[in-house]
mmCIF file of C-alpha atoms in Angstrom:
data_model
loop_
_atom_site.group_PDB
_atom_site.id
_atom_site.type_symbol
_atom_site.label_atom_id
_atom_site.label_comp_id
_atom_site.label_asym_id
_atom_site.label_seq_id
_atom_site.Cartn_x
_atom_site.Cartn_y
_atom_site.Cartn_z
ATOM 1 C CA MET A 1 0.000 0.000 0.000
ATOM 2 C CA LEU A 2 3.021 2.278 0.003
ATOM 3 C CA ARG A 3 2.394 3.719 -3.457
ATOM 4 C CA PRO A 4 -1.245 4.784 -2.800
ATOM 5 C CA ILE A 5 -0.238 6.288 0.544
ATOM 6 C CA GLY A 6 2.664 8.143 -1.083
ATOM 7 C CA ASN A 7 0.359 9.485 -3.788
ATOM 8 C CA ALA A 8 -2.154 10.499 -1.134
ATOM 9 C CA LEU A 9 0.529 12.450 0.736
ATOM 10 C CA ALA A 10 1.551 14.167 -2.499
ATOM 11 C CA ALA A 11 -2.057 15.119 -3.230
ATOM 12 C CA ALA A 12 -2.542 16.303 0.354
ATOM 13 C CA ALA A 13 0.525 18.515 0.041
ATOM 14 C CA ALA A 14 -0.954 20.023 -3.114
ATOM 15 C CA LEU A 15 -4.353 20.506 -1.485
ATOM 16 C CA SER A 16 -2.713 22.274 1.454
ATOM 17 C CA SER A 17 -2.317 25.217 -0.905
ATOM 18 C CA LEU A 18 -6.110 25.183 -1.112
ATOM 19 C CA ALA A 19 -6.319 25.517 2.677
ATOM 20 C CA VAL A 20 -3.958 28.484 2.625
ATOM 21 C CA GLY A 21 -5.883 30.103 -0.223
ATOM 22 C CA LEU A 22 -9.188 29.544 1.545
ATOM 23 C CA LEU A 23 -7.724 30.946 4.749
ATOM 24 C CA ILE A 24 -6.577 34.172 3.133
ATOM 25 C CA LEU A 25 -9.802 34.628 1.171
ATOM 26 C CA THR A 26 -12.078 33.826 4.087
ATOM 27 C CA THR A 27 -10.188 36.201 6.351
ATOM 28 C CA ALA A 28 -10.607 38.888 3.711
ATOM 29 C CA VAL A 29 -14.408 38.441 3.605
ATOM 30 C CA VAL A 30 -15.194 37.987 7.302
ATOM 31 C CA LEU A 31 -17.644 40.870 7.173
ATOM 32 C CA LEU A 32 -19.750 39.223 4.486
ATOM 33 C CA HIS A 33 -22.546 36.799 5.318
ATOM 34 C CA GLY A 34 -24.411 33.846 3.836
ATOM 35 C CA PRO A 35 -23.974 32.457 0.310
ATOM 36 C CA LEU A 36 -21.918 35.434 -0.906
ATOM 37 C CA ARG A 37 -19.097 34.530 1.483
ATOM 38 C CA ALA A 38 -19.023 30.921 0.214
ATOM 39 C CA ARG A 39 -19.114 32.020 -3.445
ATOM 40 C CA ILE A 40 -16.105 34.295 -2.996
ATOM 41 C CA VAL A 41 -14.188 31.488 -1.275
ATOM 42 C CA GLU A 42 -15.079 29.115 -4.140
ATOM 43 C CA ARG A 43 -13.833 31.515 -6.813
ATOM 44 C CA GLY A 44 -10.588 32.126 -4.969
ATOM 45 C CA ALA A 45 -9.978 28.410 -4.421
ATOM 46 C CA GLU A 46 -10.624 27.722 -8.104
ATOM 47 C CA ALA A 47 -8.041 30.349 -9.019
ATOM 48 C CA VAL A 48 -5.497 28.611 -6.735
ATOM 49 C CA LEU A 49 -6.153 25.042 -7.929
ATOM 50 C CA GLY A 50 -7.435 25.448 -11.468
ATOM 51 C CA ARG A 51 -10.311 23.076 -10.607
ATOM 52 C CA ASP A 52 -14.008 23.519 -9.876
ATOM 53 C CA VAL A 53 -14.545 23.979 -6.139
ATOM 54 C CA ASP A 54 -17.854 23.935 -4.251
ATOM 55 C CA VAL A 55 -18.303 25.193 -0.694
ATOM 56 C CA GLU A 56 -21.801 25.027 0.748
ATOM 57 C CA SER A 57 -21.229 27.426 3.632
ATOM 58 C CA VAL A 58 -18.528 29.297 5.517
ATOM 59 C CA LEU A 59 -19.028 29.963 9.226
ATOM 60 C CA ILE A 60 -16.822 32.177 11.348
ATOM 61 C CA ALA A 61 -16.775 32.055 15.146
ATOM 62 C CA GLY A 62 -14.739 33.378 18.031
ATOM 63 C CA PHE A 63 -13.596 36.701 16.635
ATOM 64 C CA GLY A 64 -10.478 37.909 18.398
ATOM 65 C CA ARG A 65 -6.868 36.865 18.557
ATOM 66 C CA THR A 66 -7.881 33.355 17.434
ATOM 67 C CA THR A 67 -10.751 32.920 14.978
ATOM 68 C CA VAL A 68 -12.236 29.570 13.940
ATOM 69 C CA ILE A 69 -13.343 29.289 10.321
ATOM 70 C CA ALA A 70 -15.552 26.303 9.454
ATOM 71 C CA MET A 71 -16.322 25.320 5.865
ATOM 72 C CA GLU A 72 -19.053 22.777 5.184
ATOM 73 C CA GLU A 73 -19.463 20.409 2.215
ATOM 74 C CA VAL A 74 -16.189 21.240 0.471
ATOM 75 C CA ARG A 75 -15.705 19.570 -2.914
ATOM 76 C CA VAL A 76 -12.759 19.756 -5.327
ATOM 77 C CA ALA A 77 -13.419 18.327 -8.795
ATOM 78 C CA ASN A 78 -11.509 15.525 -10.481
ATOM 79 C CA PRO A 79 -10.560 15.828 -14.178
ATOM 80 C CA PRO A 80 -13.396 14.946 -16.613
ATOM 81 C CA TRP A 81 -11.808 11.575 -17.498
ATOM 82 C CA ALA A 82 -11.820 10.291 -13.903
ATOM 83 C CA ALA A 83 -14.404 7.759 -12.732
ATOM 84 C CA GLU A 84 -15.165 9.788 -9.583
ATOM 85 C CA ARG A 85 -16.471 13.329 -9.983
ATOM 86 C CA ALA A 86 -14.781 14.668 -6.842
ATOM 87 C CA LEU A 87 -11.084 14.482 -6.027
ATOM 88 C CA LEU A 88 -11.906 15.598 -2.499
ATOM 89 C CA HIS A 89 -15.121 15.801 -0.523
ATOM 90 C CA ALA A 90 -15.009 16.984 3.076
ATOM 91 C CA PRO A 91 -18.243 17.468 5.036
ATOM 92 C CA ARG A 92 -16.421 19.850 7.364
ATOM 93 C CA VAL A 93 -13.048 21.601 7.391
ATOM 94 C CA GLU A 94 -12.004 23.832 10.288
ATOM 95 C CA LEU A 95 -9.195 26.361 10.351
ATOM 96 C CA ALA A 96 -7.991 28.121 13.495
ATOM 97 C CA VAL A 97 -6.506 31.470 12.503
ATOM 98 C CA GLU A 98 -4.388 33.707 14.703
ATOM 99 C CA LEU A 99 -4.184 37.407 13.903
ATOM 100 C CA ALA A 100 -1.668 39.784 15.422
ATOM 101 C CA GLY A 101 -0.811 43.406 14.763
ATOM 102 C CA LEU A 102 -2.506 45.904 12.516
ATOM 103 C CA LEU A 103 0.050 47.573 10.247
ATOM 104 C CA PRO A 104 0.703 45.182 8.674
ATOM 105 C CA PRO A 105 -1.403 42.394 10.201
ATOM 106 C CA SER A 106 0.289 39.059 10.893
ATOM 107 C CA LEU A 107 -1.702 35.988 9.837
ATOM 108 C CA ALA A 108 -0.981 32.437 11.043
ATOM 109 C CA LEU A 109 -2.824 29.153 10.409
ATOM 110 C CA ARG A 110 -2.549 27.365 13.754
ATOM 111 C CA ARG A 111 -4.852 24.377 13.288
ATOM 112 C CA LEU A 112 -6.347 22.550 10.309
ATOM 113 C CA SER A 113 -8.812 19.688 10.787
ATOM 114 C CA ALA A 114 -11.073 17.742 8.440
ATOM 115 C CA THR A 115 -13.972 15.514 9.470
ATOM 116 C CA GLY A 116 -15.095 12.637 7.231
ATOM 117 C CA PRO A 117 -13.038 13.597 4.158
ATOM 118 C CA SER A 118 -12.988 11.342 1.088
ATOM 119 C CA LEU A 119 -9.994 11.517 -1.266
ATOM 120 C CA HIS A 120 -10.355 9.825 -4.677
ATOM 121 C CA LEU A 121 -7.062 9.420 -6.544
ATOM 122 C CA GLU A 122 -6.934 7.916 -10.025
ATOM 123 C CA VAL A 123 -4.154 6.914 -12.402
ATOM 124 C CA ALA A 124 -5.244 6.529 -16.028
ATOM 125 C CA ALA A 125 -3.950 3.774 -18.286
ATOM 126 C CA ASP A 126 -1.723 6.343 -20.033
ATOM 127 C CA GLY A 127 -0.178 7.433 -16.717
ATOM 128 C CA ARG A 128 -2.147 10.636 -16.137
ATOM 129 C CA THR A 129 -3.018 11.303 -12.498
ATOM 130 C CA SER A 130 -6.176 12.932 -11.209
ATOM 131 C CA TRP A 131 -4.126 15.217 -8.962
ATOM 132 C CA GLY A 132 -1.726 16.224 -11.748
ATOM 133 C CA GLY A 133 -1.263 19.978 -12.039
ATOM 134 C CA LEU A 134 -2.086 20.650 -8.387
ATOM 135 C CA LEU A 135 1.564 20.421 -7.347
ATOM 136 C CA PRO A 136 3.775 23.391 -8.258
ATOM 137 C CA SER A 137 6.290 20.992 -9.872
ATOM 138 C CA GLY A 138 3.631 19.535 -12.144
ATOM 139 C CA GLY A 139 2.121 16.897 -9.911
ATOM 140 C CA THR A 140 4.251 13.797 -10.308
ATOM 141 C CA GLY A 141 3.660 12.636 -6.758
ATOM 142 C CA THR A 142 7.353 12.531 -5.932
ATOM 143 C CA SER A 143 9.366 14.751 -3.658
ATOM 144 C CA GLY A 144 12.217 16.658 -5.218
ATOM 145 C CA GLY A 145 13.881 17.952 -2.087
ATOM 146 C CA GLY A 146 12.471 21.435 -2.499
ATOM 147 C CA GLY A 147 10.348 21.279 0.637
ATOM 148 C CA GLY A 148 6.609 21.454 1.050
ATOM 149 C CA PRO A 149 4.333 24.453 0.559
ATOM 150 C CA GLU A 150 4.439 27.310 3.023
ATOM 151 C CA LEU A 151 1.678 26.672 5.578
ATOM 152 C CA LEU A 152 1.649 30.005 7.396
ATOM 153 C CA GLY A 153 2.759 28.693 10.783
ATOM 154 C CA LEU A 154 0.572 25.565 10.902
ATOM 155 C CA ARG A 155 0.960 23.867 14.285
ATOM 156 C CA GLU A 156 -1.672 21.147 14.357
ATOM 157 C CA PHE A 157 -3.250 18.963 11.663
ATOM 158 C CA SER A 158 -5.853 16.219 11.978
ATOM 159 C CA ILE A 159 -8.185 13.999 9.960
ATOM 160 C CA ARG A 160 -11.067 12.077 11.502
ATOM 161 C CA SER A 161 -12.919 9.186 9.827
ATOM 162 C CA GLY A 162 -11.327 9.747 6.449
ATOM 163 C CA THR A 163 -11.468 7.560 3.324
ATOM 164 C CA LEU A 164 -8.890 7.133 0.559
ATOM 165 C CA THR A 165 -9.585 5.431 -2.779
ATOM 166 C CA HIS A 166 -6.702 4.888 -5.224
ATOM 167 C CA ARG A 167 -7.752 3.570 -8.647
ATOM 168 C CA ASP A 168 -4.969 2.443 -10.994
ATOM 169 C CA ALA A 169 -6.269 1.635 -14.474
ATOM 170 C CA GLY A 170 -2.898 0.313 -15.643
ATOM 171 C CA ALA A 171 -2.623 -2.186 -12.790
ATOM 172 C CA GLU A 172 -6.388 -2.832 -12.797
ATOM 173 C CA ARG A 173 -6.485 -2.384 -9.035
ATOM 174 C CA VAL A 174 -8.471 -0.300 -6.610
ATOM 175 C CA TRP A 175 -6.966 0.360 -3.175
ATOM 176 C CA ARG A 176 -9.216 1.559 -0.390
ATOM 177 C CA LEU A 177 -8.372 2.844 3.065
ATOM 178 C CA SER A 178 -11.223 3.652 5.432
ATOM 179 C CA GLY A 179 -11.545 4.834 8.986
ATOM 180 C CA ILE A 180 -8.475 7.028 8.560
ATOM 181 C CA ASP A 181 -7.543 8.864 11.742
ATOM 182 C CA LEU A 182 -4.460 11.015 11.391
ATOM 183 C CA THR A 183 -3.113 13.437 13.963
ATOM 184 C CA ALA A 184 -0.052 15.669 13.863
ATOM 185 C CA PRO A 185 0.129 17.629 17.141
ATOM 186 C CA ALA A 186 2.876 19.757 15.612
ATOM 187 C CA VAL A 187 4.419 19.949 12.164
ATOM 188 C CA ASP A 188 7.834 18.943 13.525
ATOM 189 C CA ARG A 189 6.602 15.885 15.456
ATOM 190 C CA PRO A 190 5.694 12.315 14.344
ATOM 191 C CA VAL A 191 2.297 11.713 12.770
ATOM 192 C CA ALA A 192 -0.108 9.204 14.331
ATOM 193 C CA PHE A 193 -1.904 7.269 11.571
ATOM 194 C CA GLU A 194 -4.450 4.452 11.648
ATOM 195 C CA ALA A 195 -6.689 2.989 8.926
ATOM 196 C CA ARG A 196 -8.198 -0.192 7.458
ATOM 197 C CA GLY A 197 -7.346 -1.169 3.897
ATOM 198 C CA SER A 198 -8.327 -3.499 1.057
ATOM 199 C CA VAL A 199 -7.369 -4.219 -2.550
ATOM 200 C CA ALA A 200 -9.828 -5.052 -5.330
ATOM 201 C CA GLY A 201 -9.123 -6.330 -8.837
ATOM 202 C CA GLY A 202 -6.139 -8.503 -7.938
ATOM 203 C CA GLY A 203 -4.092 -9.387 -4.913
ATOM 204 C CA ALA A 204 -5.282 -10.363 -1.465
ATOM 205 C CA PRO A 205 -7.180 -7.943 0.773
ATOM 206 C CA ALA A 206 -5.026 -6.116 3.293
ATOM 207 C CA ALA A 207 -6.353 -4.938 6.618
ATOM 208 C CA GLY A 208 -5.161 -3.546 9.903
ATOM 209 C CA PRO A 209 -3.550 -0.404 11.276
ATOM 210 C CA ALA A 210 -1.114 1.348 8.977
#
């Protein structure tokens, strides 16, 4: 399962730029309300990723030094050729933002959490990937030693009850990981990861903590 997990990490790194883009845009429109706020966030996220993005609602709570921004029903589209319409669907994404100073203001993303996210990765028979183009280097899913994206001071990251599907048309296999619980209490500390997995279309099912 190492290849699907590696591809998932590459896609997650690319999608982290979405979180930063959403953070900046949402902070810029905190005074707006209702659907208009979500529409502005969608347009900004689409400009960052070059993909269709849907956000049902954006809620902001706890104004002050730390503000919590909650986005509900977030969807990022897959390419038209992919079997699944959405690359990512997250019923809820929360960002904890810390603001300091006025001229100029200092913005830091302290916590990022996603509840029930589903990530659908696909590799076409010709080698195209559904997350291609999301990475600044072109989306190959490999690390080139240049470091990850700037995450504006992110301290804590977590996923609860996540699902990963990795469909490889060339290998005629579908890998699935469910019940993903991932916690990183700090970006410079080990990540706790647990999930259940299976393989369809060849090979024996695999299960157990990862």
